[in-house]
Amino acid sequence: MELVEKLSILSAAAKYDVSCSSSGSNRKNKPGGLGNAAASGICHSWSQDGRCISLLKILQTNYCVYDCAYCVNRVSNDLPRATFTPEEVADLTINFYRRNYIEGLFLSSAIWPNPNQTMEALLRTVKLLRNQHRFNGYIHVKAIPGADWRLIAETGTLVDRMSVNIELPTSESLKLLAPQKKRDNILQPMKLIGSQIVETQEERKRSRKVPSFVPAGQSTQLIIGATPDTDLRILQLAESLYRQVHLKRVYYSAYVPVSTNPRLPALAAPPLHREHRLYQADWLLRFYGFEAKELLNEANPNFHLQLDPKSDWALRNLHMFPLEVNKADYRFLLRVPGIGVRSAQRIITARRFHSLDFTDLQKMGVVMKRARYFLTCKGKYYGQVPYREETIKEQLLAQPKGKENFTQLSLFSDFDNQYPVQDAISSITGEL
Amino acid sequence: MVIFLYDGSFEGLLTAIYEAYYRQPRPEQIMTQREYQPDLFSQPIIIESDPEKAGKVYRAIEQKISREALEHIYYVFLSELPGAGTLIFHYLQLGWRLGGDINGHLAVEPVRQVLKISQRVGLERHRMLGLLRFQKINGQGEGALYYAAFEPDYNILELIAPHFSRRLADQNWIIHDVKRKLAAFYNQKEWVIGELPAVGQLNWAENEAFYQELWQRYFERIAVEGRTNRKLQRQYMPVRYWRHLIEKPGKH
């Protein structure tokens, strides 16, 4: 089969994997070698769906022995199949890299013919790149659940990031849609990779000669809206992964209908809305000091569709506001809707020299249309409506449609109301 | 109104700033000779570049304000925006008074302007690290050469060249700022910047068309149809850069 055709098949098969980040590793180039990794990560292009392209994201093969209902590559799906040789993947990576199309490689695979042989193929490709081609760019590889730990561990010494996809938030959901996958089989390599990362970091403090192990950390991916799991369940799972397995990122992927299996919800379009709220909440967990139980509870197990999670939380906790912007602690400033990490830092810096007023905040990048209800500047309140939950909520909801909305990873983009309401509801409840 | 005119180099700008303190009458504006439009009320004074005077200002900024401030004004200088010279002058006037704390004064207009412009130049630099595209050219003797053309809004060529000299250390390359007729040349050891007028038809290496096609195919296939969002795409990847991107059809 022609390489062009293989690339078509195996890149299309990989497009539902969300992660494309290339940050967190600053691998240096070696004399005579090619490439390095930028700790900030670099996006090289943006595809028609608005998602960034940083890595060559492909599968080693899309032949699969599993039959997971939500997956486009499931064995029962009738679609063209292909397999790359390790040489082909390495050649593509090097030639794309030399032309500055990509920041490195994201290599995943369907399971064929068994976990060990799949993992071996991935390892062969990575070895070829690092040893033969002397490639020092970014590499992200999937750890295949069920593969021998020795294979996974050796791969870990050569790559920048590894990930095991959790796919579905609960064992019940796995049983329903991916009966051949076991939750423990997925969690076990995650735990091992996590502890190996910690151990290696310790050893490297003593000696730089110890080879690095997954320096950019471990991530995972969850599919949203294919099963009845609530946002609360999902967020709690993410929180425990961050705390217990030291995950770097959890990615949420709105379920894109790829099959008409009766076990799946009949969505006309992916629940992007809900995915966006989860990403916002995930940010609140990692950078804003929130806990899952503050954001959601059994009485309120799903995020509000029209309000972002932080505004929603602030409205339920009005007794903590309004904050005086010239006095409040950094960690409280972070909890004000409309103030992000960067503007909170700016406020702290700037108020060492001047006391700040309303216009200063506007110019410093604070989103005043949300923040105004939760702040005072030099003792003055600019909210313009009575300080009550209902009146403020009304104001926040009254904002023109399409301004603050929900598309993948962007707070600024417009969202045409192209998806039917019942989809939005169904994606939230997960009702099948 | 007295206006100091400099030759467009950073050294010229720093000399003008030096003279602004030692020469009467003091200038109200500082701009490049190219930028200047004569009118009835202005009184232009041409300032000759002087490495010694420029060096004094350079070291004074580093010592009396901060290394960071120096970097910011250099970025503002590279922005080539109208009024950049005067803005830098005003920022430094404040800087002598406020010292190393200057960038904390976010409520002061020249500080905010400088930081904003510097950030925009930094953003374009970062974008171009990703959006630059090399094409492999058949070379003589020494072998292949990779050529990349781009037309950035700001004069960022020397800000991106070091990145590629580390990354693509084992290949020869040229990065060509077509708009400014400048290019960075790299020979696997060091890079230099020189003038380069427009290049004609390029003689591609044997496999170049093949890899371009592969990349276009990849670009097309990696998008998820159910999530199409062209607006978001344009927001992150402004259309004015597409002319030089392999993956955007109809670019020529």
XYZ file of C-alpha atoms in Angstrom:
684
model
C 0.000 0.000 0.000
C 1.165 3.528 -0.809
C 2.495 5.605 2.084
C 0.029 8.388 1.267
C -2.852 5.987 1.658
C -1.507 4.550 4.907
C -1.071 8.020 6.320
C -4.653 8.856 5.366
C -6.019 5.818 7.136
C -3.848 5.947 10.221
C -4.147 9.666 10.851
C -7.923 9.607 10.435
C -7.981 6.707 12.879
C -6.036 8.734 15.446
C -7.990 11.964 15.268
C -10.264 11.174 18.196
C -7.295 11.175 20.540
C -7.417 14.616 22.073
C -3.956 15.245 23.415
C -1.653 17.150 21.157
C 0.353 19.075 23.690
C 4.117 19.147 23.425
C 4.935 21.044 26.585
C 6.653 20.171 29.815
C 9.865 18.685 28.471
C 13.024 20.574 27.592
C 15.068 17.838 26.004
C 18.204 19.390 24.480
C 19.655 18.602 21.113
C 22.929 16.628 21.129
C 25.923 17.324 18.894
C 25.202 15.833 15.477
C 21.591 15.210 16.440
C 18.310 16.585 15.216
C 15.724 18.437 17.240
C 14.972 19.481 20.763
C 11.863 19.955 22.876
C 10.617 23.391 23.956
C 9.254 23.395 27.501
C 6.532 25.829 26.499
C 5.297 23.573 23.727
C 4.793 24.898 20.204
C 1.683 24.608 18.041
C 2.538 24.243 14.367
C -0.853 24.497 12.757
C -4.597 24.571 13.422
C -6.885 22.140 11.660
C -10.350 22.873 10.264
C -11.908 21.967 13.609
C -9.883 24.686 15.323
C -7.746 22.233 17.301
C -4.046 22.801 17.308
C -1.599 20.497 15.579
C 1.635 20.181 17.438
C 2.533 16.544 16.866
C 2.266 14.029 14.060
C -0.583 12.059 15.604
C -0.932 8.600 14.114
C -1.625 4.975 14.935
C 0.956 2.296 14.331
C -1.945 0.117 13.207
C -5.729 0.312 13.200
C -6.277 -3.440 13.073
C -7.883 -4.222 16.419
C -8.965 -7.279 18.356
C -11.294 -5.293 20.611
C -14.871 -4.351 19.904
C -15.495 -1.209 21.964
C -18.803 0.296 20.934
C -17.645 3.945 21.026
C -14.476 3.379 19.009
C -14.134 3.920 15.293
C -11.432 1.237 15.085
C -13.492 -1.547 16.706
C -13.096 -4.919 15.016
C -16.729 -5.036 13.896
C -16.454 -1.725 12.042
C -16.007 -2.102 8.300
C -13.306 0.396 7.341
C -9.953 0.356 5.535
C -7.109 -1.010 7.680
C -3.386 -0.390 7.516
C -0.177 -0.877 9.486
C 2.929 1.279 9.457
C 6.362 -0.277 9.738
C 8.556 1.412 12.378
C 10.760 2.671 9.513
C 7.824 4.407 7.865
C 6.792 6.202 11.053
C 10.363 7.293 11.718
C 10.804 8.535 8.159
C 7.595 10.589 8.300
C 8.501 12.070 11.652
C 11.996 13.082 10.580
C 10.938 14.549 7.257
C 8.021 16.495 8.752
C 10.244 17.702 11.566
C 12.999 18.942 9.272
C 10.414 21.056 7.438
C 9.098 22.385 10.752
C 5.600 20.945 10.248
C 5.580 19.338 13.686
C 7.035 19.406 17.160
C 7.376 15.628 17.342
C 5.407 12.396 17.323
C 2.249 11.198 19.074
C 2.152 7.460 18.559
C -0.808 5.329 19.525
C -2.088 2.009 18.309
C -5.040 -0.298 18.196
C -4.377 -3.656 19.866
C -3.061 -6.153 17.314
C -2.598 -9.056 17.664
C -2.100 -8.760 21.454
C -0.953 -6.113 23.946
C 2.675 -7.288 24.101
C 3.277 -7.326 20.376
C 1.607 -3.951 20.026
C 3.790 -2.425 22.732
C 6.867 -4.001 21.125
C 6.071 -2.342 17.805
C 5.733 1.051 19.484
C 9.009 0.561 21.314
C 10.798 -0.418 18.071
C 9.638 2.800 16.417
C 10.763 4.966 19.321
C 14.162 3.243 19.478
C 14.664 3.788 15.774
C 13.996 7.500 16.152
C 16.149 8.047 19.212
C 19.073 5.761 18.378
C 19.304 5.600 14.575
C 18.037 9.034 13.602
C 19.442 10.712 16.730
C 16.126 12.501 17.134
C 15.734 14.623 20.272
C 12.301 16.101 19.596
C 9.150 15.416 21.565
C 7.623 11.911 21.621
C 4.336 10.920 23.229
C 3.512 7.209 23.251
C 0.542 5.246 24.524
C 1.190 2.591 27.101
C -0.850 -0.405 26.097
C -2.859 -1.866 28.997
C -2.032 -5.523 29.510
C 1.468 -5.293 28.029
C 4.486 -6.526 29.986
C 5.728 -3.849 32.401
C 9.308 -4.241 31.155
C 8.275 -3.100 27.671
C 6.388 -0.119 29.035
C 9.261 0.809 31.355
C 11.853 0.704 28.572
C 9.656 2.876 26.381
C 9.331 5.322 29.260
C 13.069 5.965 29.319
C 13.001 7.087 25.672
C 9.875 9.224 25.420
C 8.708 12.551 26.825
C 5.155 11.675 27.709
C 3.146 8.490 28.150
C -0.544 8.040 28.539
C -3.029 5.282 29.185
C -6.562 6.121 28.150
C -9.205 5.518 30.790
C -11.823 5.941 28.052
C -14.888 5.671 30.330
C -15.230 7.022 33.851
C -16.644 3.956 35.631
C -16.375 0.167 35.522
C -20.098 -0.053 34.774
C -19.635 2.119 31.703
C -16.668 0.030 30.589
C -18.708 -3.114 31.020
C -21.455 -1.641 28.899
C -19.409 -0.251 26.008
C -16.000 -1.945 26.188
C -16.645 -5.364 27.741
C -13.145 -6.659 26.857
C -11.442 -3.882 28.825
C -10.990 -4.081 32.584
C -10.635 -0.999 34.745
C -7.805 -2.547 36.769
C -5.831 -3.321 33.629
C -5.946 0.368 32.798
C -5.231 1.731 36.261
C -2.340 -0.602 37.010
C 0.105 0.674 34.357
C -0.909 4.235 35.269
C 0.075 3.650 38.851
C 3.334 1.990 37.868
C 4.255 4.775 35.463
C 3.355 7.327 38.123
C 5.570 5.761 40.763
C 8.401 5.248 38.269
C 8.284 8.953 37.399
C 8.531 9.937 41.061
C 11.326 7.437 41.719
C 13.358 8.558 38.708
C 13.000 12.213 39.666
C 14.426 11.373 43.084
C 17.348 9.447 41.594
C 18.074 12.218 39.108
C 18.462 14.663 41.961
C 21.443 12.604 43.044
C 22.871 11.807 39.631
C 22.175 13.356 36.236
C 23.374 10.157 34.587
C 20.177 8.330 35.478
C 18.101 8.284 32.264
C 14.962 10.427 32.440
C 11.602 8.714 32.639
C 8.589 10.341 30.961
C 9.850 13.859 31.835
C 6.728 15.613 30.509
C 4.534 13.460 32.729
C 1.587 11.195 32.253
C -1.840 12.038 30.865
C -5.093 10.272 30.108
C -8.313 10.740 28.166
C -11.985 10.256 28.979
C -14.927 10.136 26.627
C -17.784 12.397 27.653
C -21.438 11.824 26.914
C -21.378 8.232 25.667
C -22.534 6.920 29.055
C -24.782 8.136 31.891
C -21.919 9.267 34.161
C -22.396 12.652 35.790
C -19.961 15.560 35.721
C -19.470 15.018 39.447
C -18.239 11.435 38.899
C -15.926 12.562 36.145
C -14.473 15.452 38.101
C -13.926 13.334 41.196
C -12.090 10.794 39.082
C -9.881 13.524 37.612
C -9.175 14.937 41.042
C -8.080 11.580 42.431
C -5.840 10.999 39.402
C -4.113 14.339 39.907
C -3.594 13.612 43.578
C -2.798 9.926 43.650
C -1.124 9.107 40.352
C 0.394 12.587 39.774
C -1.166 12.906 36.362
C -0.169 15.971 34.373
C -3.368 16.299 32.412
C -6.749 14.703 32.027
C -8.278 15.265 28.602
C -12.018 15.180 28.055
C -13.312 14.227 24.668
C -16.914 14.874 23.715
C -18.234 11.644 22.230
C -18.334 11.977 18.462
C -20.893 9.565 17.040
C -18.939 6.944 15.107
C -21.443 4.140 15.246
C -25.146 3.451 15.600
C -24.811 0.778 18.237
C -28.005 0.530 20.311
C -25.928 0.770 23.483
C -24.877 4.309 22.527
C -26.882 7.530 22.793
C -28.218 8.833 19.489
C -26.419 12.160 19.354
C -26.474 14.195 16.178
C -23.413 16.098 17.322
C -20.746 15.842 20.036
C -21.564 17.433 23.444
C -18.996 20.188 23.090
C -20.838 22.317 25.582
C -20.321 19.883 28.384
C -16.737 19.167 27.373
C -15.954 22.875 27.651
C -17.414 23.106 31.161
C -15.318 20.123 32.254
C -12.155 21.710 30.888
C -12.965 24.912 32.760
C -13.519 22.962 35.964
C -10.351 20.951 35.399
C -8.446 24.232 35.199
C -10.025 25.271 38.493
C -8.739 22.050 40.084
C -5.198 22.393 38.809
C -4.482 26.117 38.986
C -7.095 27.809 41.142
C -7.104 25.725 44.304
C -10.642 24.400 43.963
C -11.813 20.951 45.025
C -14.333 18.898 43.103
C -16.750 18.872 46.024
C -16.877 22.669 46.060
C -17.962 22.795 42.437
C -20.528 19.988 42.344
C -22.450 17.788 44.750
C -25.067 15.038 44.737
C -27.843 17.618 44.610
C -26.133 19.397 41.715
C -24.207 16.670 39.892
C -23.827 18.486 36.555
C -22.485 21.853 35.480
C -24.776 24.712 34.648
C -25.021 25.110 30.891
C -25.137 28.889 30.742
C -22.815 29.735 33.623
C -19.156 28.885 33.837
C -18.248 26.760 36.888
C -16.511 29.600 38.698
C -19.406 32.056 38.351
C -21.776 29.300 39.397
C -19.692 28.604 42.499
C -19.369 32.310 43.355
C -23.134 32.811 43.162
C -23.638 29.987 45.629
C -21.051 31.563 47.952
C -21.987 35.221 47.927
C -21.132 35.493 51.605
C -17.435 35.390 50.609
C -17.787 38.401 48.329
C -17.451 41.209 47.385
C -13.699 41.290 47.793
C -11.737 44.507 48.049
C -9.326 44.260 45.143
C -6.651 46.297 46.898
C -6.531 44.037 49.941
C -7.613 40.503 49.033
C -5.197 37.580 49.200
C -3.923 36.097 45.940
C -5.762 32.840 46.490
C -9.044 34.680 47.046
C -8.512 36.885 43.999
C -8.164 33.686 41.989
C -11.680 32.730 43.025
C -13.268 35.847 41.559
C -15.090 35.147 38.269
C -13.401 37.067 35.486
C -9.977 37.038 37.150
C -7.514 34.500 35.830
C -4.065 33.499 37.038
C -2.394 36.145 34.945
C -4.643 39.050 35.936
C -4.471 38.032 39.613
C -0.682 38.196 39.401
C -0.881 41.564 37.665
C -3.142 42.895 40.408
C -0.735 41.774 43.116
C 2.212 43.429 41.317
C 0.454 46.646 40.396
C -1.120 47.349 43.782
C 2.298 47.471 45.447
C 2.615 50.859 43.717
C -0.903 52.236 43.312
C -4.276 51.408 44.646
C -6.353 50.128 41.788
C -9.685 51.347 40.536
C -12.264 49.999 38.144
C -10.634 51.305 34.940
C -7.217 49.962 35.951
C -8.690 46.503 36.252
C -10.314 46.764 32.841
C -7.009 47.666 31.265
C -5.224 44.869 33.076
C -7.302 42.217 31.400
C -9.846 41.438 34.098
C -13.180 40.467 32.541
C -15.230 43.151 34.253
C -18.577 42.013 32.927
C -18.236 39.057 35.299
C -15.888 40.405 37.958
C -17.809 43.635 38.696
C -20.399 41.829 40.830
C -17.807 40.257 43.091
C -15.377 43.120 43.733
C -15.034 46.485 45.336
C -12.349 48.958 44.249
C -11.279 51.369 46.962
C -14.450 50.439 48.809
C -16.798 51.163 45.933
C -19.088 48.536 44.434
C -19.602 48.717 40.668
C -22.138 45.939 40.286
C -25.042 48.312 39.520
C -27.649 45.806 40.693
C -28.639 44.823 44.238
C -26.133 42.407 45.751
C -28.370 39.322 45.651
C -27.938 35.951 44.016
C -30.999 36.291 41.731
C -30.204 39.765 40.456
C -26.552 39.035 39.766
C -27.397 35.734 38.135
C -29.854 37.487 35.889
C -27.122 39.900 34.812
C -24.611 37.152 34.148
C -27.109 35.163 32.109
C -28.311 38.202 30.172
C -25.000 38.570 28.388
C -25.251 38.369 24.628
C -25.208 34.855 23.239
C -22.008 33.668 21.671
C -19.693 35.881 23.679
C -18.668 33.612 26.504
C -19.277 30.184 25.135
C -18.211 26.655 24.753
C -15.924 25.401 22.081
C -12.844 23.373 22.633
C -10.246 25.116 24.755
C -11.126 28.636 23.781
C -12.896 31.180 25.868
C -13.126 33.605 23.008
C -14.605 31.808 20.080
C -18.166 32.049 18.942
C -20.457 29.090 18.964
C -23.207 29.001 16.422
C -26.181 27.341 17.915
C -25.954 24.551 15.434
C -26.534 21.636 17.765
C -30.029 20.544 18.723
C -31.108 21.235 22.296
C -31.993 17.632 22.987
C -28.372 16.684 22.273
C -27.143 19.153 24.824
C -29.528 17.743 27.396
C -28.813 14.150 26.508
C -25.098 14.743 26.701
C -25.496 16.097 30.211
C -27.776 13.439 31.574
C -26.048 10.783 29.512
C -29.467 9.263 29.038
C -29.358 6.579 26.417
C 8.296 70.949 17.879
C 11.738 69.388 17.928
C 11.978 65.874 16.493
C 15.126 63.752 16.589
C 15.578 61.556 13.554
C 17.697 58.420 13.712
C 18.848 56.001 11.016
C 16.536 53.107 11.955
C 19.103 51.037 13.838
C 18.852 50.223 17.554
C 22.189 51.927 18.016
C 20.796 55.040 16.329
C 17.799 55.039 18.660
C 19.987 54.765 21.747
C 22.208 57.573 20.451
C 19.139 59.777 19.993
C 18.121 59.019 23.573
C 21.600 59.975 24.733
C 21.467 63.258 22.827
C 18.021 64.005 24.219
C 19.697 64.522 27.576
C 22.718 66.488 26.486
C 21.505 68.632 23.630
C 19.267 71.695 23.693
C 16.506 72.023 22.709
C 15.093 68.744 24.032
C 13.086 66.655 21.539
C 9.390 65.957 21.886
C 9.540 62.992 19.573
C 12.108 60.497 18.361
C 11.534 58.676 15.094
C 13.315 57.142 12.121
C 14.182 59.233 9.109
C 11.912 57.010 7.033
C 8.981 57.504 9.379
C 9.272 61.314 9.383
C 6.790 63.390 7.328
C 7.859 67.058 7.050
C 5.314 69.654 8.116
C 5.287 73.390 8.955
C 5.620 73.100 12.677
C 8.220 70.442 13.224
C 11.903 71.045 13.488
C 13.779 67.880 12.558
C 17.290 67.250 13.802
C 19.232 64.350 12.330
C 21.176 62.343 14.895
C 24.201 60.387 13.700
C 24.621 56.919 15.197
C 27.453 56.773 17.678
C 28.412 53.383 19.132
C 30.018 54.913 22.181
C 27.009 57.011 23.186
C 24.673 54.119 22.398
C 26.789 51.808 24.555
C 26.530 54.204 27.488
C 22.740 54.286 27.276
C 22.641 50.507 26.874
C 24.660 49.911 30.033
C 22.755 52.591 31.947
C 19.443 50.853 31.191
C 20.861 47.516 32.286
C 22.288 48.895 35.532
C 19.869 51.626 36.548
C 16.635 50.027 35.366
C 16.863 46.332 34.539
C 17.898 43.744 32.015
C 14.202 43.023 31.559
C 13.453 46.656 30.663
C 16.215 46.527 28.078
C 14.665 43.455 26.526
C 11.228 45.069 26.449
C 12.430 48.187 24.652
C 14.335 46.076 22.169
C 11.129 44.185 21.375
C 9.252 47.484 21.032
C 11.997 48.712 18.691
C 11.581 45.549 16.580
C 7.831 46.159 16.351
C 8.624 49.014 13.903
C 5.300 50.557 14.933
C 4.835 54.289 14.368
C 5.656 56.145 17.554
C 7.846 53.346 18.927
C 10.871 55.637 19.308
C 8.983 58.252 21.278
C 7.311 55.619 23.434
C 10.691 54.106 24.325
C 11.973 57.601 25.148
C 9.053 58.257 27.513
C 9.348 54.827 29.080
C 13.032 55.401 29.794
C 12.353 58.840 31.290
C 10.103 57.074 33.782
C 12.632 54.295 34.157
C 15.388 56.593 35.369
C 13.041 57.754 38.104
C 11.442 54.448 39.073
C 14.401 52.104 38.594
C 13.961 48.329 38.591
C 10.366 48.592 39.761
C 9.171 50.231 36.586
C 7.325 47.242 35.153
C 5.181 46.993 38.259
C 3.602 50.352 37.446
C 0.949 48.794 35.265
C -1.411 51.709 35.705
C 1.038 54.103 33.988
C 0.374 54.501 30.289
C 3.896 54.248 28.743
C 4.651 51.199 30.906
C 1.453 49.510 29.855
C 2.080 50.352 26.199
C 5.632 49.041 26.249
C 4.606 45.798 27.928
C 1.694 45.364 25.537
C 3.738 45.888 22.387
C 6.591 43.780 23.709
C 4.112 41.010 24.426
C 2.683 41.229 20.895
C 6.148 40.947 19.363
C 6.881 38.018 21.675
C 3.643 36.350 20.618
C 4.485 36.644 16.944
C 7.920 35.263 17.617
C 6.354 32.270 19.355
C 3.800 31.776 16.570
C 6.475 31.761 13.897
C 8.450 29.081 15.701
C 5.495 26.896 14.740
C 4.219 28.393 11.510
C 7.499 28.652 9.611
C 7.701 26.066 6.804
C 10.932 24.852 5.251
C 11.218 23.471 1.727
C 14.086 21.245 0.743
C 16.148 22.622 -2.132
C 18.633 20.728 -4.291
C 22.007 22.035 -3.247
C 25.449 21.932 -4.807
C 28.297 19.915 -3.315
C 27.545 20.375 0.364
C 24.136 18.849 -0.211
C 20.635 19.924 0.548
C 19.464 23.289 1.769
C 16.200 24.065 3.535
C 14.542 27.358 2.634
C 11.726 29.072 4.544
C 9.955 32.270 3.489
C 7.777 34.338 5.807
C 6.344 37.829 6.157
C 5.961 38.640 9.832
C 4.250 41.813 11.036
C 7.249 42.674 13.184
C 10.954 42.387 12.524
C 11.456 39.113 14.391
C 13.977 37.338 12.163
C 16.828 37.569 14.658
C 14.513 36.470 17.455
C 13.668 33.175 15.785
C 17.003 32.294 14.175
C 18.650 31.066 17.424
C 15.780 28.625 18.013
C 16.279 26.970 14.627
C 20.057 26.938 14.956
C 19.626 24.707 18.019
C 16.751 22.665 16.680
C 17.759 22.086 13.074
C 21.444 22.067 13.956
C 22.473 19.415 11.421
C 21.003 20.926 8.254
C 21.751 24.054 6.185
C 18.928 26.538 6.143
C 17.833 29.999 5.108
C 14.976 31.886 6.733
C 13.845 34.657 4.429
C 11.827 37.691 5.540
C 10.424 38.469 2.101
C 8.818 41.739 3.181
C 12.003 43.230 4.609
C 14.352 41.535 2.091
C 16.391 40.105 4.943
C 17.480 36.541 5.567
C 19.178 34.450 8.238
C 21.715 32.011 6.796
C 22.863 28.932 8.730
C 25.652 26.537 7.761
C 25.465 23.912 10.564
C 27.809 26.030 12.671
C 26.572 29.601 12.964
C 23.922 31.914 11.645
C 24.268 35.387 10.173
C 21.750 37.925 8.926
C 22.148 39.569 5.555
C 20.191 41.122 2.729
C 18.357 38.866 0.310
C 16.171 40.196 -2.518
C 13.300 38.078 -3.861
C 14.230 34.551 -4.926
C 12.918 33.112 -8.153
C 11.556 29.633 -8.877
C 13.083 27.150 -6.457
C 14.606 23.899 -7.568
C 13.050 21.442 -5.139
C 14.828 18.357 -3.911
C 13.565 15.057 -5.273
C 11.213 14.167 -2.433
C 9.983 17.645 -1.555
C 6.678 17.491 -3.439
C 5.976 14.078 -1.930
C 6.351 15.232 1.674
C 4.334 18.356 0.988
C 1.537 16.177 -0.329
C 1.777 13.911 2.726
C 1.538 16.893 5.010
C -1.483 18.281 3.158
C -3.163 14.895 3.378
C -2.428 14.634 7.069
C -3.764 18.151 7.704
C -7.003 17.313 5.930
C -7.539 13.948 7.635
C -6.780 14.964 11.221
C -9.795 17.313 11.509
C -12.946 15.856 13.081
C -15.896 16.714 10.810
C -18.425 16.912 13.643
C -16.441 19.713 15.270
C -15.636 21.930 12.289
C -14.827 25.437 13.525
C -13.153 27.617 10.911
C -13.501 30.723 13.000
C -11.445 29.275 15.801
C -8.880 28.139 13.261
C -8.529 31.653 11.847
C -8.323 33.136 15.295
C -5.263 31.108 16.193
C -3.775 30.994 12.704
C -4.487 34.385 11.080
C -5.136 34.246 7.347
C -2.333 36.728 6.593
C 0.170 33.963 7.403
C -1.420 31.349 5.108
C 0.429 32.406 1.958
C 3.509 30.610 3.209
C 1.822 27.546 4.727
C 2.078 24.287 2.815
C -1.157 22.953 4.282
C -3.445 25.791 3.183
C -4.591 25.216 -0.404
C -4.808 28.153 -2.823
C -1.997 29.924 -1.079
C -0.170 30.920 -4.248
